[in-house]
């Protein structure tokens, strides 16, 4: 569907605007026809929003746009166009502040680099079930990519079961630990101070060098990593093959091409 993503994206923007008015800065979200006309005519600027807003909030918003388009059966490039256009629409009509060039890059481009891996992981959770996804898999799918999980519950999978995006090869790792900080005391003796508990998750999607799996579509291979501590989200990154091809055979097989990367790194010191 080319129409349903538009409806869902507009509904999402209305929800974002309402939450912004209620919880954050009402003046920034009191959009009127006058502010829209001004933003259409006015120059694009580089804003100075907080680091977390610009480097995580906006890409995640773009990832939601991308997930909406993908979960309605659109391919990667069409979904990226929807994401870029939706970001521009938000910059002009979602807020009263002047449209921001850095936000357009973060939402419109980085949003797709983050949104496609989230969409793929969400679909993998649903498609790996032997007898159909149960309650826990459906819940996990919604948590990973809300548009993907919710659209699956409402309209199913428009692309049909096990489409070209489904991949049987993945490596998932979960790590638990604690941050240790080295400190020098007055006697110049190094010591370790336990700081925060930490959970890290990573996933490699795809199978480099496998003759049974060809990398034909954007993000047929990607790696996603995340790290969460007592301070909140500290690291989230994706790196995926956008365009490329496989080469070689046997032990010398692999693939090469153009990659897209999104990287959010914000330990406590950065804040």
Tab-separated table of C-alpha atoms in Angstrom:
chain	number	residue	atom	x	y	z
A	1	UNK	CA	0.000	0.000	0.000
A	2	UNK	CA	1.282	3.448	-0.938
A	3	UNK	CA	-1.601	5.248	0.799
A	4	UNK	CA	-1.724	3.553	4.200
A	5	UNK	CA	1.850	4.632	5.102
A	6	UNK	CA	0.849	8.264	4.481
A	7	UNK	CA	-2.132	7.903	6.810
A	8	UNK	CA	-0.052	6.228	9.516
A	9	UNK	CA	2.802	8.756	9.240
A	10	UNK	CA	0.396	11.685	9.549
A	11	UNK	CA	-1.203	10.034	12.587
A	12	UNK	CA	2.258	9.508	14.112
A	13	UNK	CA	3.171	13.172	13.550
A	14	UNK	CA	-0.059	14.300	15.199
A	15	UNK	CA	0.768	12.084	18.192
A	16	UNK	CA	4.353	13.435	18.376
A	17	UNK	CA	3.052	17.003	18.231
A	18	UNK	CA	0.477	16.352	20.970
A	19	UNK	CA	3.055	14.765	23.276
A	20	UNK	CA	5.414	17.664	22.636
A	21	UNK	CA	2.764	20.221	23.574
A	22	UNK	CA	1.801	18.379	26.751
A	23	UNK	CA	5.176	17.225	28.076
A	24	UNK	CA	7.835	19.513	26.615
A	25	UNK	CA	7.663	23.047	25.207
A	26	UNK	CA	4.122	24.044	24.194
A	27	UNK	CA	5.342	27.084	22.223
A	28	UNK	CA	7.516	24.869	20.005
A	29	UNK	CA	4.568	22.681	19.016
A	30	UNK	CA	1.743	25.232	18.668
A	31	UNK	CA	1.713	24.859	14.897
A	32	UNK	CA	-0.537	27.168	12.868
A	33	UNK	CA	-0.978	27.967	9.193
A	34	UNK	CA	1.172	31.054	9.793
A	35	UNK	CA	4.123	29.052	11.160
A	36	UNK	CA	3.845	26.565	8.284
A	37	UNK	CA	3.933	29.354	5.678
A	38	UNK	CA	6.894	30.947	7.439
A	39	UNK	CA	8.821	27.664	7.495
A	40	UNK	CA	8.060	27.070	3.814
A	41	UNK	CA	9.510	30.467	2.900
A	42	UNK	CA	12.202	30.750	5.549
A	43	UNK	CA	15.793	29.464	5.457
A	44	UNK	CA	16.876	26.085	6.815
A	45	UNK	CA	19.156	26.378	9.853
A	46	UNK	CA	21.430	24.232	12.048
A	47	UNK	CA	19.714	23.921	15.426
A	48	UNK	CA	21.275	23.476	18.859
A	49	UNK	CA	18.910	20.944	20.419
A	50	UNK	CA	20.348	18.634	23.108
A	51	UNK	CA	22.716	15.892	21.959
A	52	UNK	CA	20.296	13.069	22.759
A	53	UNK	CA	17.451	14.756	20.866
A	54	UNK	CA	19.486	15.378	17.719
A	55	UNK	CA	21.534	12.173	17.637
A	56	UNK	CA	18.998	9.648	18.927
A	57	UNK	CA	15.528	11.213	19.072
A	58	UNK	CA	15.419	12.364	15.453
A	59	UNK	CA	16.949	9.183	13.961
A	60	UNK	CA	14.494	7.096	15.978
A	61	UNK	CA	11.607	9.220	14.682
A	62	UNK	CA	12.902	8.615	11.153
A	63	UNK	CA	13.183	4.896	11.927
A	64	UNK	CA	9.464	4.886	12.775
A	65	UNK	CA	8.665	6.469	9.401
A	66	UNK	CA	10.804	3.852	7.668
A	67	UNK	CA	9.206	0.994	9.607
A	68	UNK	CA	5.723	2.195	8.678
A	69	UNK	CA	6.545	2.168	4.971
A	70	UNK	CA	8.396	-1.164	5.060
A	71	UNK	CA	5.694	-2.940	7.062
A	72	UNK	CA	3.140	-1.908	4.436
A	73	UNK	CA	5.011	-3.860	1.769
A	74	UNK	CA	7.238	-1.137	0.260
A	75	UNK	CA	10.867	-1.875	-0.618
A	76	UNK	CA	13.897	-0.213	0.976
A	77	UNK	CA	14.423	2.614	-1.519
A	78	UNK	CA	10.741	3.577	-1.647
A	79	UNK	CA	10.605	3.484	2.149
A	80	UNK	CA	13.709	5.686	2.336
A	81	UNK	CA	11.951	8.222	0.068
A	82	UNK	CA	8.931	8.154	2.401
A	83	UNK	CA	11.265	8.666	5.373
A	84	UNK	CA	13.049	11.630	3.778
A	85	UNK	CA	9.766	13.270	2.747
A	86	UNK	CA	8.192	12.651	6.160
A	87	UNK	CA	11.177	14.236	7.887
A	88	UNK	CA	10.834	17.345	5.701
A	89	UNK	CA	7.106	17.470	6.466
A	90	UNK	CA	7.834	17.379	10.209
A	91	UNK	CA	10.457	20.106	9.935
A	92	UNK	CA	7.990	22.389	8.162
A	93	UNK	CA	4.664	21.509	9.785
A	94	UNK	CA	5.485	19.561	12.953
A	95	UNK	CA	7.145	22.350	14.938
A	96	UNK	CA	7.096	26.133	14.988
A	97	UNK	CA	10.905	26.433	15.003
A	98	UNK	CA	12.711	26.963	11.673
A	99	UNK	CA	13.406	23.774	9.688
A	100	UNK	CA	16.775	22.256	10.562
A	101	UNK	CA	19.272	20.834	8.082
A	102	UNK	CA	20.922	18.558	10.654
A	103	UNK	CA	17.526	17.194	11.751
A	104	UNK	CA	16.656	16.441	8.129
A	105	UNK	CA	19.855	14.395	7.790
A	106	UNK	CA	19.335	12.651	11.137
A	107	UNK	CA	15.679	11.757	10.529
A	108	UNK	CA	15.595	11.426	6.759
A	109	UNK	CA	18.838	9.513	6.177
A	110	UNK	CA	20.090	8.095	9.497
A	111	UNK	CA	16.456	7.165	10.210
A	112	UNK	CA	16.555	4.660	7.354
A	113	UNK	CA	19.957	3.298	8.403
A	114	UNK	CA	18.458	2.608	11.848
A	115	UNK	CA	14.922	1.767	10.749
A	116	UNK	CA	15.811	-0.999	8.280
A	117	UNK	CA	17.729	-3.133	10.834
A	118	UNK	CA	14.940	-2.646	13.390
A	119	UNK	CA	12.372	-3.684	10.771
A	120	UNK	CA	14.390	-6.761	9.819
A	121	UNK	CA	14.895	-7.869	13.421
A	122	UNK	CA	11.198	-7.366	14.135
A	123	UNK	CA	10.224	-9.461	11.097
A	124	UNK	CA	12.776	-12.125	12.050
A	125	UNK	CA	11.101	-12.525	15.429
A	126	UNK	CA	7.774	-13.131	13.709
A	127	UNK	CA	9.029	-15.370	10.897
A	128	UNK	CA	11.314	-17.642	12.925
A	129	UNK	CA	8.377	-19.178	14.833
A	130	UNK	CA	7.688	-22.755	13.694
A	131	UNK	CA	3.927	-22.621	14.234
A	132	UNK	CA	3.279	-18.892	13.973
A	133	UNK	CA	4.434	-16.216	16.416
A	134	UNK	CA	3.127	-16.459	19.960
A	135	UNK	CA	2.334	-13.648	22.372
A	136	UNK	CA	5.940	-13.106	23.493
A	137	UNK	CA	7.301	-12.954	19.963
A	138	UNK	CA	4.598	-10.489	18.938
A	139	UNK	CA	5.352	-8.332	21.984
A	140	UNK	CA	9.087	-8.419	21.256
A	141	UNK	CA	8.378	-7.479	17.644
A	142	UNK	CA	6.429	-4.405	18.775
A	143	UNK	CA	9.198	-3.392	21.197
A	144	UNK	CA	11.912	-3.660	18.517
A	145	UNK	CA	9.964	-1.804	15.820
A	146	UNK	CA	6.536	-0.550	16.951
A	147	UNK	CA	5.190	0.128	13.411
A	148	UNK	CA	6.258	-3.322	12.200
A	149	UNK	CA	4.785	-5.201	15.152
A	150	UNK	CA	1.548	-3.204	15.220
A	151	UNK	CA	0.994	-3.431	11.470
A	152	UNK	CA	1.512	-7.183	11.681
A	153	UNK	CA	-1.225	-7.363	14.318
A	154	UNK	CA	-3.587	-5.116	12.314
A	155	UNK	CA	-3.052	-6.062	8.662
A	156	UNK	CA	-0.652	-9.014	8.706
A	157	UNK	CA	2.399	-9.101	6.430
A	158	UNK	CA	1.573	-7.402	3.088
A	159	UNK	CA	4.681	-8.908	1.467
A	160	UNK	CA	3.520	-12.433	2.281
A	161	UNK	CA	5.293	-14.969	4.504
A	162	UNK	CA	9.054	-15.389	4.146
A	163	UNK	CA	9.633	-12.748	1.520
A	164	UNK	CA	13.066	-11.854	0.116
A	165	UNK	CA	13.930	-10.014	3.343
A	166	UNK	CA	13.682	-13.177	5.452
A	167	UNK	CA	17.118	-14.575	6.209
A	168	UNK	CA	17.836	-17.860	7.986
A	169	UNK	CA	21.318	-16.823	9.124
A	170	UNK	CA	21.887	-14.583	12.133
A	171	UNK	CA	24.163	-14.394	15.143
A	172	UNK	CA	22.667	-12.854	18.287
A	173	UNK	CA	24.664	-12.108	21.438
A	174	UNK	CA	23.628	-10.791	24.847
A	175	UNK	CA	26.168	-9.662	27.450
A	176	UNK	CA	25.726	-8.751	31.111
A	177	UNK	CA	28.330	-6.968	33.186
A	178	UNK	CA	29.324	-3.891	35.126
A	179	UNK	CA	31.371	-0.824	34.211
A	180	UNK	CA	34.689	-0.514	36.006
A	181	UNK	CA	36.428	2.868	36.161
A	182	UNK	CA	40.130	3.163	36.902
A	183	UNK	CA	41.104	5.900	39.350
A	184	UNK	CA	44.431	7.037	40.799
A	185	UNK	CA	44.455	7.824	44.507
A	186	UNK	CA	46.872	10.124	46.357
A	187	UNK	CA	49.503	7.361	46.561
A	188	UNK	CA	49.458	6.999	42.749
A	189	UNK	CA	48.026	3.507	43.061
A	190	UNK	CA	45.519	2.573	40.384
A	191	UNK	CA	42.227	1.154	41.661
A	192	UNK	CA	38.988	-0.060	40.114
A	193	UNK	CA	35.606	1.395	41.041
A	194	UNK	CA	32.463	-0.453	39.972
A	195	UNK	CA	30.134	2.091	38.467
A	196	UNK	CA	27.028	0.886	36.623
A	197	UNK	CA	25.440	-2.441	35.649
A	198	UNK	CA	25.372	-2.908	31.896
A	199	UNK	CA	23.503	-4.955	29.290
A	200	UNK	CA	24.777	-5.183	25.710
A	201	UNK	CA	23.078	-6.742	22.701
A	202	UNK	CA	24.485	-7.280	19.225
A	203	UNK	CA	23.350	-9.036	16.080
A	204	UNK	CA	24.937	-9.935	12.748
A	205	UNK	CA	22.295	-10.467	10.071
A	206	UNK	CA	23.327	-12.274	6.909
A	207	UNK	CA	25.931	-14.853	6.026
A	208	UNK	CA	29.185	-13.532	4.486
A	209	UNK	CA	30.737	-16.150	2.231
A	210	UNK	CA	27.778	-18.538	2.135
A	211	UNK	CA	26.934	-19.840	-1.337
A	212	UNK	CA	23.352	-20.385	-0.237
A	213	UNK	CA	22.672	-16.744	0.600
A	214	UNK	CA	23.207	-13.890	-1.840
A	215	UNK	CA	23.307	-10.246	-0.817
A	216	UNK	CA	20.930	-8.752	-3.374
A	217	UNK	CA	18.943	-6.125	-1.461
A	218	UNK	CA	19.935	-3.198	0.786
A	219	UNK	CA	20.740	-4.415	4.302
A	220	UNK	CA	20.803	-8.079	3.353
A	221	UNK	CA	23.809	-7.889	5.660
A	222	UNK	CA	24.044	-5.614	8.694
A	223	UNK	CA	25.374	-5.456	12.227
A	224	UNK	CA	23.474	-3.741	15.033
A	225	UNK	CA	24.896	-3.105	18.509
A	226	UNK	CA	23.440	-1.519	21.629
A	227	UNK	CA	24.547	-0.943	25.206
A	228	UNK	CA	22.355	0.080	28.142
A	229	UNK	CA	23.540	0.965	31.659
A	230	UNK	CA	21.992	2.433	34.775
A	231	UNK	CA	22.396	5.835	33.086
A	232	UNK	CA	20.224	4.762	30.150
A	233	UNK	CA	21.078	4.150	26.503
A	234	UNK	CA	24.801	4.662	25.982
A	235	UNK	CA	25.488	3.129	22.589
A	236	UNK	CA	23.422	2.227	19.539
A	237	UNK	CA	24.942	1.649	16.119
A	238	UNK	CA	24.074	0.005	12.824
A	239	UNK	CA	26.245	-0.751	9.807
A	240	UNK	CA	24.627	-2.265	6.751
A	241	UNK	CA	25.406	-3.094	3.134
A	242	UNK	CA	23.394	-0.679	0.970
A	243	UNK	CA	24.641	-1.706	-2.471
A	244	UNK	CA	27.209	-4.347	-3.350
A	245	UNK	CA	27.801	-7.860	-4.533
A	246	UNK	CA	29.244	-11.201	-3.470
A	247	UNK	CA	32.666	-12.353	-4.671
A	248	UNK	CA	34.857	-15.436	-4.603
A	249	UNK	CA	34.064	-18.972	-3.504
A	250	UNK	CA	34.821	-21.278	-0.615
A	251	UNK	CA	37.125	-19.890	2.065
A	252	UNK	CA	37.840	-16.760	0.003
A	253	UNK	CA	34.193	-15.798	-0.474
A	254	UNK	CA	32.694	-12.581	0.836
A	255	UNK	CA	30.985	-9.413	-0.349
A	256	UNK	CA	31.905	-5.795	-0.892
A	257	UNK	CA	30.049	-2.555	-1.546
A	258	UNK	CA	28.742	0.697	-0.107
A	259	UNK	CA	27.752	0.710	3.560
A	260	UNK	CA	25.508	3.006	5.563
A	261	UNK	CA	26.300	3.621	9.222
A	262	UNK	CA	24.370	5.137	12.107
A	263	UNK	CA	26.242	5.575	15.401
A	264	UNK	CA	24.983	7.000	18.685
A	265	UNK	CA	27.615	7.031	21.425
A	266	UNK	CA	26.824	8.956	24.589
A	267	UNK	CA	28.422	7.812	27.842
A	268	UNK	CA	27.886	9.897	30.950
A	269	UNK	CA	30.864	12.150	30.187
A	270	UNK	CA	29.274	13.305	26.924
A	271	UNK	CA	26.132	14.421	28.706
